Amino acid sequence: MKRLSPTDLGNFWPFQDDSVWEGAFLETPGSIYSDLHPRMFTSNGDDIPGDEDIFPRARSRAAKAMAWDLGLDKALAGYQAPVTQHSIETGGHAPVVKANYTKAGVMTRYFQKAYDIGNNNLYTINAELAVAVQILHEWVEATDAVDRFEMGVYDDVLLRFERATSLRDMTDADLAYLADILRGELSTWRAGRLNTFGYREIPTPMRIARVAAAYASTQEGYLACQPDSQRDMSHAGTIPEQLDKPICFTDANDRAVYRWYREKRKAQLAVPPREYISVYDMASAGRIVDAFADIKPAWAGAFATQALDWSNHAEVVEAQMAAQGDPTRDTDMDFYRLVERANLLICRSATR
C-alpha cells in the first residue's frame, strides 16, 4: 500500500463501489449476464473511458485482467473457459459442466472423485474438497520430494485421495489438512498466477463457486443453460440468491456465481442431515461436513456479510503494487507461498 499514491488509490472505501467497476467494465451494468464492454477488446490499447476513477493510465489489457480478477467475466465454453492444449481431458461432461470447473482450474479426475467419495448431495462442500485437492496437487508438483514434508506438502494425503474408493479410505487428519489448505488459500491470493490449464487463475472463492456450479449443472432438472452454455431465457433466473430459479452459471459472471454459492451453501448446511443424506453414508457425509463446514468462503471470514462482497478487490491493489514495485525483488511466488504454508503448518506437522 505504501507504493500507491493518493492519486492511484482514488476515493477508495474500502475500495471503489461496485457500481463504478461495473459502469467501467460491463456493457450492461447491473446484469449478471452482461458481457464486458466492447471497448475492453479494442486493439489500440487506449485507456477505457472512466478508468481514471479506478486506476489512472490503465490500458485495455490491464483492464481486462482487472475485470477477470474482480469476477466480472463469465465461463462460456471456448471463450472465458477456453479449450487449450493444457485441457485435454473432458471426462464426458457437457459444456455447461466442464466450462465451470475448467475455469476453476480443477482437473476432471479431482472434480469427479471429490463428488464420488463425498457420497452426499452437499455439492457446495464437495466443491471445497475438490479445490483443496487440486491445490495440494499443484503444491506436490511444484516441490521436490525431499523438501515436501518440511514445506508442509503432504503427498501421502494426495495419494490416498487419488486411490480412495470412498471417504473411509481417508483419515480425519487428511480431511483436516485439506480444509487447512483451503483456509490458507482463502486468506491470501496473488494476482496473475496461471492455473493448471495455463490461463489466469481466478480468486479461490470464485474457484470453489465455479466447481459447485459445475456440480449443480449436473443435477436433474437443471434447464437454465442452452447446450452452447448460453442462458435459456425461458428458464434462467436473474437473481443468484433466488435458489428456486437457478441462474445459467456459464453465462453469468463469477461474482454472480459466487453469490449463488454462498446462498446455496448456507441453505444446504441448514438442512437436517437426515434430509440431505438420503441413501448416502451418513457417517462419511458427517466427516466431510465436520472438516469443511466452518470454512468462510472469502478472504476475511471475521468480517460482516457486507464485507464479503469487497473481498474480491484486494488482489487488484496487489497487482498495482507488483507493477510499480522494485523489478529486482524476488518474484518466486510459488516458493514464497510454500514457505508461508510451512509456517502455518508447524503445529500440525508435530501431530502427524
PDB file of N, CA and C in Angstrom, residues 128-216:
ATOM      1  N   GLU A 128     -15.489 -27.647  -2.230  1.00  0.00           N
ATOM      2  CA  GLU A 128     -14.361 -27.196  -1.417  1.00  0.00           C
ATOM      3  C   GLU A 128     -13.292 -28.282  -1.324  1.00  0.00           C
ATOM      4  N   LEU A 129     -13.738 -29.527  -1.201  1.00  0.00           N
ATOM      5  CA  LEU A 129     -12.799 -30.649  -1.191  1.00  0.00           C
ATOM      6  C   LEU A 129     -12.054 -30.733  -2.521  1.00  0.00           C
ATOM      7  N   ALA A 130     -12.775 -30.584  -3.625  1.00  0.00           N
ATOM      8  CA  ALA A 130     -12.155 -30.675  -4.954  1.00  0.00           C
ATOM      9  C   ALA A 130     -11.081 -29.613  -5.149  1.00  0.00           C
ATOM     10  N   VAL A 131     -11.372 -28.384  -4.759  1.00  0.00           N
ATOM     11  CA  VAL A 131     -10.401 -27.298  -4.925  1.00  0.00           C
ATOM     12  C   VAL A 131      -9.197 -27.516  -4.011  1.00  0.00           C
ATOM     13  N   ALA A 132      -9.438 -27.965  -2.789  1.00  0.00           N
ATOM     14  CA  ALA A 132      -8.331 -28.215  -1.861  1.00  0.00           C
ATOM     15  C   ALA A 132      -7.392 -29.282  -2.406  1.00  0.00           C
ATOM     16  N   VAL A 133      -7.955 -30.346  -2.964  1.00  0.00           N
ATOM     17  CA  VAL A 133      -7.124 -31.418  -3.522  1.00  0.00           C
ATOM     18  C   VAL A 133      -6.345 -30.918  -4.735  1.00  0.00           C
ATOM     19  N   GLN A 134      -6.985 -30.114  -5.576  1.00  0.00           N
ATOM     20  CA  GLN A 134      -6.294 -29.553  -6.734  1.00  0.00           C
ATOM     21  C   GLN A 134      -5.102 -28.691  -6.296  1.00  0.00           C
ATOM     22  N   ILE A 135      -5.306 -27.889  -5.269  1.00  0.00           N
ATOM     23  CA  ILE A 135      -4.219 -27.046  -4.757  1.00  0.00           C
ATOM     24  C   ILE A 135      -3.077 -27.914  -4.235  1.00  0.00           C
ATOM     25  N   LEU A 136      -3.425 -28.972  -3.492  1.00  0.00           N
ATOM     26  CA  LEU A 136      -2.390 -29.874  -2.987  1.00  0.00           C
ATOM     27  C   LEU A 136      -1.624 -30.510  -4.142  1.00  0.00           C
ATOM     28  N   HIS A 137      -2.332 -30.918  -5.181  1.00  0.00           N
ATOM     29  CA  HIS A 137      -1.677 -31.481  -6.368  1.00  0.00           C
ATOM     30  C   HIS A 137      -0.657 -30.495  -6.946  1.00  0.00           C
ATOM     31  N   GLU A 138      -1.034 -29.235  -7.033  1.00  0.00           N
ATOM     32  CA  GLU A 138      -0.136 -28.214  -7.581  1.00  0.00           C
ATOM     33  C   GLU A 138       1.077 -28.014  -6.680  1.00  0.00           C
ATOM     34  N   TRP A 139       0.867 -28.079  -5.376  1.00  0.00           N
ATOM     35  CA  TRP A 139       1.990 -27.955  -4.442  1.00  0.00           C
ATOM     36  C   TRP A 139       2.962 -29.121  -4.602  1.00  0.00           C
ATOM     37  N   VAL A 140       2.401 -30.328  -4.705  1.00  0.00           N
ATOM     38  CA  VAL A 140       3.241 -31.514  -4.865  1.00  0.00           C
ATOM     39  C   VAL A 140       4.068 -31.408  -6.140  1.00  0.00           C
ATOM     40  N   GLU A 141       3.434 -30.971  -7.216  1.00  0.00           N
ATOM     41  CA  GLU A 141       4.136 -30.836  -8.491  1.00  0.00           C
ATOM     42  C   GLU A 141       5.239 -29.784  -8.418  1.00  0.00           C
ATOM     43  N   ALA A 142       5.047 -28.768  -7.600  1.00  0.00           N
ATOM     44  CA  ALA A 142       5.995 -27.649  -7.543  1.00  0.00           C
ATOM     45  C   ALA A 142       7.118 -27.850  -6.530  1.00  0.00           C
ATOM     46  N   THR A 143       7.078 -28.951  -5.774  1.00  0.00           N
ATOM     47  CA  THR A 143       8.027 -29.133  -4.675  1.00  0.00           C
ATOM     48  C   THR A 143       8.821 -30.422  -4.848  1.00  0.00           C
ATOM     49  N   ASP A 144      10.124 -30.355  -4.698  1.00  0.00           N
ATOM     50  CA  ASP A 144      10.959 -31.552  -4.739  1.00  0.00           C
ATOM     51  C   ASP A 144      10.538 -32.504  -3.628  1.00  0.00           C
ATOM     52  N   ALA A 145      10.579 -33.786  -3.934  1.00  0.00           N
ATOM     53  CA  ALA A 145      10.113 -34.799  -2.986  1.00  0.00           C
ATOM     54  C   ALA A 145      10.820 -34.701  -1.636  1.00  0.00           C
ATOM     55  N   VAL A 146      12.111 -34.386  -1.655  1.00  0.00           N
ATOM     56  CA  VAL A 146      12.872 -34.345  -0.398  1.00  0.00           C
ATOM     57  C   VAL A 146      12.486 -33.157   0.473  1.00  0.00           C
ATOM     58  N   ASP A 147      11.849 -32.166  -0.122  1.00  0.00           N
ATOM     59  CA  ASP A 147      11.508 -30.949   0.626  1.00  0.00           C
ATOM     60  C   ASP A 147      10.045 -30.897   1.062  1.00  0.00           C
ATOM     61  N   ARG A 148       9.237 -31.830   0.596  1.00  0.00           N
ATOM     62  CA  ARG A 148       7.791 -31.696   0.773  1.00  0.00           C
ATOM     63  C   ARG A 148       7.358 -31.695   2.234  1.00  0.00           C
ATOM     64  N   PHE A 149       7.855 -32.620   3.018  1.00  0.00           N
ATOM     65  CA  PHE A 149       7.377 -32.697   4.399  1.00  0.00           C
ATOM     66  C   PHE A 149       7.713 -31.428   5.161  1.00  0.00           C
ATOM     67  N   GLU A 150       8.944 -30.958   5.017  1.00  0.00           N
ATOM     68  CA  GLU A 150       9.353 -29.749   5.732  1.00  0.00           C
ATOM     69  C   GLU A 150       8.572 -28.530   5.269  1.00  0.00           C
ATOM     70  N   MET A 151       8.106 -28.554   4.013  1.00  0.00           N
ATOM     71  CA  MET A 151       7.334 -27.436   3.484  1.00  0.00           C
ATOM     72  C   MET A 151       5.848 -27.574   3.801  1.00  0.00           C
ATOM     73  N   GLY A 152       5.461 -28.641   4.499  1.00  0.00           N
ATOM     74  CA  GLY A 152       4.053 -28.840   4.814  1.00  0.00           C
ATOM     75  C   GLY A 152       3.254 -29.357   3.643  1.00  0.00           C
ATOM     76  N   VAL A 153       3.931 -29.968   2.676  1.00  0.00           N
ATOM     77  CA  VAL A 153       3.266 -30.516   1.488  1.00  0.00           C
ATOM     78  C   VAL A 153       3.227 -32.031   1.641  1.00  0.00           C
ATOM     79  N   TYR A 154       2.067 -32.571   1.986  1.00  0.00           N
ATOM     80  CA  TYR A 154       1.951 -33.985   2.326  1.00  0.00           C
ATOM     81  C   TYR A 154       1.417 -34.765   1.130  1.00  0.00           C
ATOM     82  N   ASP A 155       2.334 -35.343   0.352  1.00  0.00           N
ATOM     83  CA  ASP A 155       1.929 -36.070  -0.842  1.00  0.00           C
ATOM     84  C   ASP A 155       1.192 -37.361  -0.516  1.00  0.00           C
ATOM     85  N   ASP A 156       1.362 -37.875   0.703  1.00  0.00           N
ATOM     86  CA  ASP A 156       0.639 -39.085   1.075  1.00  0.00           C
ATOM     87  C   ASP A 156      -0.862 -38.834   1.146  1.00  0.00           C
ATOM     88  N   VAL A 157      -1.260 -37.623   1.513  1.00  0.00           N
ATOM     89  CA  VAL A 157      -2.685 -37.273   1.542  1.00  0.00           C
ATOM     90  C   VAL A 157      -3.246 -37.281   0.125  1.00  0.00           C
ATOM     91  N   LEU A 158      -2.498 -36.705  -0.806  1.00  0.00           N
ATOM     92  CA  LEU A 158      -2.935 -36.698  -2.202  1.00  0.00           C
ATOM     93  C   LEU A 158      -3.037 -38.113  -2.746  1.00  0.00           C
ATOM     94  N   LEU A 159      -2.063 -38.950  -2.422  1.00  0.00           N
ATOM     95  CA  LEU A 159      -2.069 -40.327  -2.903  1.00  0.00           C
ATOM     96  C   LEU A 159      -3.268 -41.086  -2.359  1.00  0.00           C
ATOM     97  N   ARG A 160      -3.584 -40.904  -1.089  1.00  0.00           N
ATOM     98  CA  ARG A 160      -4.746 -41.591  -0.520  1.00  0.00           C
ATOM     99  C   ARG A 160      -6.032 -41.132  -1.189  1.00  0.00           C
ATOM    100  N   PHE A 161      -6.122 -39.832  -1.470  1.00  0.00           N
ATOM    101  CA  PHE A 161      -7.319 -39.331  -2.152  1.00  0.00           C
ATOM    102  C   PHE A 161      -7.438 -39.947  -3.539  1.00  0.00           C
ATOM    103  N   GLU A 162      -6.346 -39.976  -4.275  1.00  0.00           N
ATOM    104  CA  GLU A 162      -6.389 -40.497  -5.646  1.00  0.00           C
ATOM    105  C   GLU A 162      -6.746 -41.978  -5.685  1.00  0.00           C
ATOM    106  N   ARG A 163      -6.378 -42.712  -4.640  1.00  0.00           N
ATOM    107  CA  ARG A 163      -6.655 -44.149  -4.596  1.00  0.00           C
ATOM    108  C   ARG A 163      -7.973 -44.471  -3.905  1.00  0.00           C
ATOM    109  N   ALA A 164      -8.575 -43.499  -3.274  1.00  0.00           N
ATOM    110  CA  ALA A 164      -9.775 -43.742  -2.462  1.00  0.00           C
ATOM    111  C   ALA A 164     -10.956 -44.192  -3.317  1.00  0.00           C
ATOM    112  N   THR A 165     -11.704 -45.128  -2.789  1.00  0.00           N
ATOM    113  CA  THR A 165     -12.969 -45.526  -3.404  1.00  0.00           C
ATOM    114  C   THR A 165     -14.150 -45.023  -2.582  1.00  0.00           C
ATOM    115  N   SER A 166     -13.867 -44.593  -1.366  1.00  0.00           N
ATOM    116  CA  SER A 166     -14.868 -43.956  -0.518  1.00  0.00           C
ATOM    117  C   SER A 166     -14.128 -43.083   0.489  1.00  0.00           C
ATOM    118  N   LEU A 167     -14.884 -42.290   1.222  1.00  0.00           N
ATOM    119  CA  LEU A 167     -14.261 -41.401   2.200  1.00  0.00           C
ATOM    120  C   LEU A 167     -13.625 -42.185   3.348  1.00  0.00           C
ATOM    121  N   ARG A 168     -14.015 -43.450   3.494  1.00  0.00           N
ATOM    122  CA  ARG A 168     -13.422 -44.285   4.540  1.00  0.00           C
ATOM    123  C   ARG A 168     -11.926 -44.507   4.312  1.00  0.00           C
ATOM    124  N   ASP A 169     -11.483 -44.324   3.081  1.00  0.00           N
ATOM    125  CA  ASP A 169     -10.070 -44.520   2.763  1.00  0.00           C
ATOM    126  C   ASP A 169      -9.210 -43.322   3.153  1.00  0.00           C
ATOM    127  N   MET A 170      -9.841 -42.261   3.642  1.00  0.00           N
ATOM    128  CA  MET A 170      -9.108 -41.074   4.081  1.00  0.00           C
ATOM    129  C   MET A 170      -9.319 -40.873   5.576  1.00  0.00           C
ATOM    130  N   THR A 171      -8.283 -40.423   6.255  1.00  0.00           N
ATOM    131  CA  THR A 171      -8.366 -40.226   7.700  1.00  0.00           C
ATOM    132  C   THR A 171      -8.960 -38.857   8.023  1.00  0.00           C
ATOM    133  N   ASP A 172      -9.357 -38.701   9.270  1.00  0.00           N
ATOM    134  CA  ASP A 172      -9.830 -37.385   9.712  1.00  0.00           C
ATOM    135  C   ASP A 172      -8.719 -36.345   9.600  1.00  0.00           C
ATOM    136  N   ALA A 173      -7.473 -36.776   9.856  1.00  0.00           N
ATOM    137  CA  ALA A 173      -6.339 -35.856   9.730  1.00  0.00           C
ATOM    138  C   ALA A 173      -6.157 -35.407   8.280  1.00  0.00           C
ATOM    139  N   ASP A 174      -6.422 -36.307   7.329  1.00  0.00           N
ATOM    140  CA  ASP A 174      -6.345 -35.942   5.910  1.00  0.00           C
ATOM    141  C   ASP A 174      -7.340 -34.837   5.587  1.00  0.00           C
ATOM    142  N   LEU A 175      -8.564 -35.009   6.046  1.00  0.00           N
ATOM    143  CA  LEU A 175      -9.609 -34.023   5.757  1.00  0.00           C
ATOM    144  C   LEU A 175      -9.303 -32.694   6.439  1.00  0.00           C
ATOM    145  N   ALA A 176      -8.794 -32.768   7.676  1.00  0.00           N
ATOM    146  CA  ALA A 176      -8.444 -31.534   8.386  1.00  0.00           C
ATOM    147  C   ALA A 176      -7.317 -30.800   7.665  1.00  0.00           C
ATOM    148  N   TYR A 177      -6.364 -31.548   7.141  1.00  0.00           N
ATOM    149  CA  TYR A 177      -5.247 -30.953   6.403  1.00  0.00           C
ATOM    150  C   TYR A 177      -5.746 -30.268   5.134  1.00  0.00           C
ATOM    151  N   LEU A 178      -6.616 -30.932   4.389  1.00  0.00           N
ATOM    152  CA  LEU A 178      -7.160 -30.342   3.165  1.00  0.00           C
ATOM    153  C   LEU A 178      -7.989 -29.098   3.478  1.00  0.00           C
ATOM    154  N   ALA A 179      -8.734 -29.149   4.568  1.00  0.00           N
ATOM    155  CA  ALA A 179      -9.504 -27.968   4.969  1.00  0.00           C
ATOM    156  C   ALA A 179      -8.578 -26.814   5.335  1.00  0.00           C
ATOM    157  N   ASP A 180      -7.459 -27.124   5.977  1.00  0.00           N
ATOM    158  CA  ASP A 180      -6.483 -26.084   6.317  1.00  0.00           C
ATOM    159  C   ASP A 180      -5.858 -25.475   5.063  1.00  0.00           C
ATOM    160  N   ILE A 181      -5.605 -26.303   4.069  1.00  0.00           N
ATOM    161  CA  ILE A 181      -5.096 -25.788   2.793  1.00  0.00           C
ATOM    162  C   ILE A 181      -6.053 -24.749   2.244  1.00  0.00           C
ATOM    163  N   LEU A 182      -7.330 -25.080   2.273  1.00  0.00           N
ATOM    164  CA  LEU A 182      -8.325 -24.162   1.721  1.00  0.00           C
ATOM    165  C   LEU A 182      -8.404 -22.879   2.538  1.00  0.00           C
ATOM    166  N   ARG A 183      -8.333 -22.991   3.853  1.00  0.00           N
ATOM    167  CA  ARG A 183      -8.340 -21.784   4.688  1.00  0.00           C
ATOM    168  C   ARG A 183      -7.168 -20.871   4.328  1.00  0.00           C
ATOM    169  N   GLY A 184      -6.009 -21.478   4.135  1.00  0.00           N
ATOM    170  CA  GLY A 184      -4.849 -20.682   3.777  1.00  0.00           C
ATOM    171  C   GLY A 184      -5.015 -19.984   2.442  1.00  0.00           C
ATOM    172  N   GLU A 185      -5.565 -20.690   1.462  1.00  0.00           N
ATOM    173  CA  GLU A 185      -5.757 -20.100   0.138  1.00  0.00           C
ATOM    174  C   GLU A 185      -6.838 -19.026   0.144  1.00  0.00           C
ATOM    175  N   LEU A 186      -7.805 -19.160   1.020  1.00  0.00           N
ATOM    176  CA  LEU A 186      -8.844 -18.137   1.135  1.00  0.00           C
ATOM    177  C   LEU A 186      -8.333 -16.893   1.851  1.00  0.00           C
ATOM    178  N   SER A 187      -7.220 -17.038   2.533  1.00  0.00           N
ATOM    179  CA  SER A 187      -6.673 -15.914   3.292  1.00  0.00           C
ATOM    180  C   SER A 187      -5.708 -15.066   2.483  1.00  0.00           C
ATOM    181  N   THR A 188      -5.159 -15.621   1.416  1.00  0.00           N
ATOM    182  CA  THR A 188      -4.197 -14.858   0.616  1.00  0.00           C
ATOM    183  C   THR A 188      -4.223 -15.354  -0.815  1.00  0.00           C
ATOM    184  N   TRP A 189      -4.232 -14.403  -1.730  1.00  0.00           N
ATOM    185  CA  TRP A 189      -4.245 -14.755  -3.150  1.00  0.00           C
ATOM    186  C   TRP A 189      -3.424 -13.740  -3.914  1.00  0.00           C
ATOM    187  N   ARG A 190      -2.654 -14.212  -4.879  1.00  0.00           N
ATOM    188  CA  ARG A 190      -1.746 -13.341  -5.618  1.00  0.00           C
ATOM    189  C   ARG A 190      -2.159 -13.267  -7.078  1.00  0.00           C
ATOM    190  N   ALA A 191      -2.345 -12.058  -7.560  1.00  0.00           N
ATOM    191  CA  ALA A 191      -2.851 -11.850  -8.914  1.00  0.00           C
ATOM    192  C   ALA A 191      -1.872 -12.346  -9.963  1.00  0.00           C
ATOM    193  N   GLY A 192      -2.427 -12.857 -11.057  1.00  0.00           N
ATOM    194  CA  GLY A 192      -1.621 -13.174 -12.223  1.00  0.00           C
ATOM    195  C   GLY A 192      -1.084 -14.585 -12.301  1.00  0.00           C
ATOM    196  N   ARG A 193      -1.356 -15.426 -11.317  1.00  0.00           N
ATOM    197  CA  ARG A 193      -0.915 -16.819 -11.390  1.00  0.00           C
ATOM    198  C   ARG A 193      -1.650 -17.541 -12.511  1.00  0.00           C
ATOM    199  N   LEU A 194      -1.008 -18.562 -13.093  1.00  0.00           N
ATOM    200  CA  LEU A 194      -1.650 -19.390 -14.101  1.00  0.00           C
ATOM    201  C   LEU A 194      -2.167 -20.660 -13.443  1.00  0.00           C
ATOM    202  N   ASN A 195      -3.357 -21.091 -13.837  1.00  0.00           N
ATOM    203  CA  ASN A 195      -3.896 -22.316 -13.264  1.00  0.00           C
ATOM    204  C   ASN A 195      -3.359 -23.531 -14.019  1.00  0.00           C
ATOM    205  N   THR A 196      -3.848 -24.702 -13.663  1.00  0.00           N
ATOM    206  CA  THR A 196      -3.313 -25.943 -14.220  1.00  0.00           C
ATOM    207  C   THR A 196      -3.521 -26.050 -15.717  1.00  0.00           C
ATOM    208  N   PHE A 197      -4.474 -25.287 -16.269  1.00  0.00           N
ATOM    209  CA  PHE A 197      -4.728 -25.324 -17.705  1.00  0.00           C
ATOM    210  C   PHE A 197      -3.990 -24.227 -18.463  1.00  0.00           C
ATOM    211  N   GLY A 198      -3.217 -23.429 -17.744  1.00  0.00           N
ATOM    212  CA  GLY A 198      -2.354 -22.470 -18.404  1.00  0.00           C
ATOM    213  C   GLY A 198      -2.924 -21.091 -18.620  1.00  0.00           C
ATOM    214  N   TYR A 199      -4.051 -20.758 -17.981  1.00  0.00           N
ATOM    215  CA  TYR A 199      -4.541 -19.392 -18.099  1.00  0.00           C
ATOM    216  C   TYR A 199      -4.808 -18.800 -16.719  1.00  0.00           C
ATOM    217  N   ARG A 200      -5.109 -17.532 -16.687  1.00  0.00           N
ATOM    218  CA  ARG A 200      -5.126 -16.756 -15.453  1.00  0.00           C
ATOM    219  C   ARG A 200      -6.061 -17.356 -14.401  1.00  0.00           C
ATOM    220  N   GLU A 201      -5.515 -17.517 -13.205  1.00  0.00           N
ATOM    221  CA  GLU A 201      -6.283 -18.105 -12.113  1.00  0.00           C
ATOM    222  C   GLU A 201      -7.252 -17.088 -11.528  1.00  0.00           C
ATOM    223  N   ILE A 202      -8.447 -17.542 -11.199  1.00  0.00           N
ATOM    224  CA  ILE A 202      -9.417 -16.673 -10.536  1.00  0.00           C
ATOM    225  C   ILE A 202      -9.265 -16.835  -9.023  1.00  0.00           C
ATOM    226  N   PRO A 203      -9.758 -15.877  -8.234  1.00  0.00           N
ATOM    227  CA  PRO A 203      -9.636 -15.972  -6.772  1.00  0.00           C
ATOM    228  C   PRO A 203     -10.249 -17.262  -6.223  1.00  0.00           C
ATOM    229  N   THR A 204      -9.703 -17.748  -5.135  1.00  0.00           N
ATOM    230  CA  THR A 204     -10.116 -19.036  -4.578  1.00  0.00           C
ATOM    231  C   THR A 204     -11.613 -19.147  -4.294  1.00  0.00           C
ATOM    232  N   PRO A 205     -12.270 -18.146  -3.704  1.00  0.00           N
ATOM    233  CA  PRO A 205     -13.717 -18.280  -3.506  1.00  0.00           C
ATOM    234  C   PRO A 205     -14.468 -18.479  -4.817  1.00  0.00           C
ATOM    235  N   MET A 206     -13.999 -17.815  -5.882  1.00  0.00           N
ATOM    236  CA  MET A 206     -14.620 -17.978  -7.191  1.00  0.00           C
ATOM    237  C   MET A 206     -14.367 -19.388  -7.734  1.00  0.00           C
ATOM    238  N   ARG A 207     -13.184 -19.915  -7.463  1.00  0.00           N
ATOM    239  CA  ARG A 207     -12.876 -21.273  -7.909  1.00  0.00           C
ATOM    240  C   ARG A 207     -13.843 -22.271  -7.271  1.00  0.00           C
ATOM    241  N   ILE A 208     -14.032 -22.142  -5.967  1.00  0.00           N
ATOM    242  CA  ILE A 208     -14.954 -23.043  -5.274  1.00  0.00           C
ATOM    243  C   ILE A 208     -16.359 -22.893  -5.839  1.00  0.00           C
ATOM    244  N   ALA A 209     -16.779 -21.650  -6.025  1.00  0.00           N
ATOM    245  CA  ALA A 209     -18.126 -21.390  -6.533  1.00  0.00           C
ATOM    246  C   ALA A 209     -18.324 -21.997  -7.909  1.00  0.00           C
ATOM    247  N   ARG A 210     -17.324 -21.898  -8.772  1.00  0.00           N
ATOM    248  CA  ARG A 210     -17.432 -22.460 -10.118  1.00  0.00           C
ATOM    249  C   ARG A 210     -17.525 -23.985 -10.083  1.00  0.00           C
ATOM    250  N   VAL A 211     -16.779 -24.632  -9.193  1.00  0.00           N
ATOM    251  CA  VAL A 211     -16.878 -26.086  -9.080  1.00  0.00           C
ATOM    252  C   VAL A 211     -18.252 -26.487  -8.546  1.00  0.00           C
ATOM    253  N   ALA A 212     -18.742 -25.762  -7.544  1.00  0.00           N
ATOM    254  CA  ALA A 212     -20.089 -26.029  -7.030  1.00  0.00           C
ATOM    255  C   ALA A 212     -21.126 -25.846  -8.128  1.00  0.00           C
ATOM    256  N   ALA A 213     -20.935 -24.826  -8.964  1.00  0.00           N
ATOM    257  CA  ALA A 213     -21.854 -24.587 -10.085  1.00  0.00           C
ATOM    258  C   ALA A 213     -21.801 -25.735 -11.084  1.00  0.00           C
ATOM    259  N   ALA A 214     -20.611 -26.280 -11.296  1.00  0.00           N
ATOM    260  CA  ALA A 214     -20.487 -27.430 -12.198  1.00  0.00           C
ATOM    261  C   ALA A 214     -21.272 -28.618 -11.657  1.00  0.00           C
ATOM    262  N   TYR A 215     -21.161 -28.869 -10.345  1.00  0.00           N
ATOM    263  CA  TYR A 215     -21.946 -29.943  -9.740  1.00  0.00           C
ATOM    264  C   TYR A 215     -23.441 -29.668  -9.878  1.00  0.00           C
ATOM    265  N   ALA A 216     -23.834 -28.427  -9.621  1.00  0.00           N
ATOM    266  CA  ALA A 216     -25.251 -28.070  -9.715  1.00  0.00           C
ATOM    267  C   ALA A 216     -25.778 -28.266 -11.127  1.00  0.00           C
TER     268      ALA A 216
END
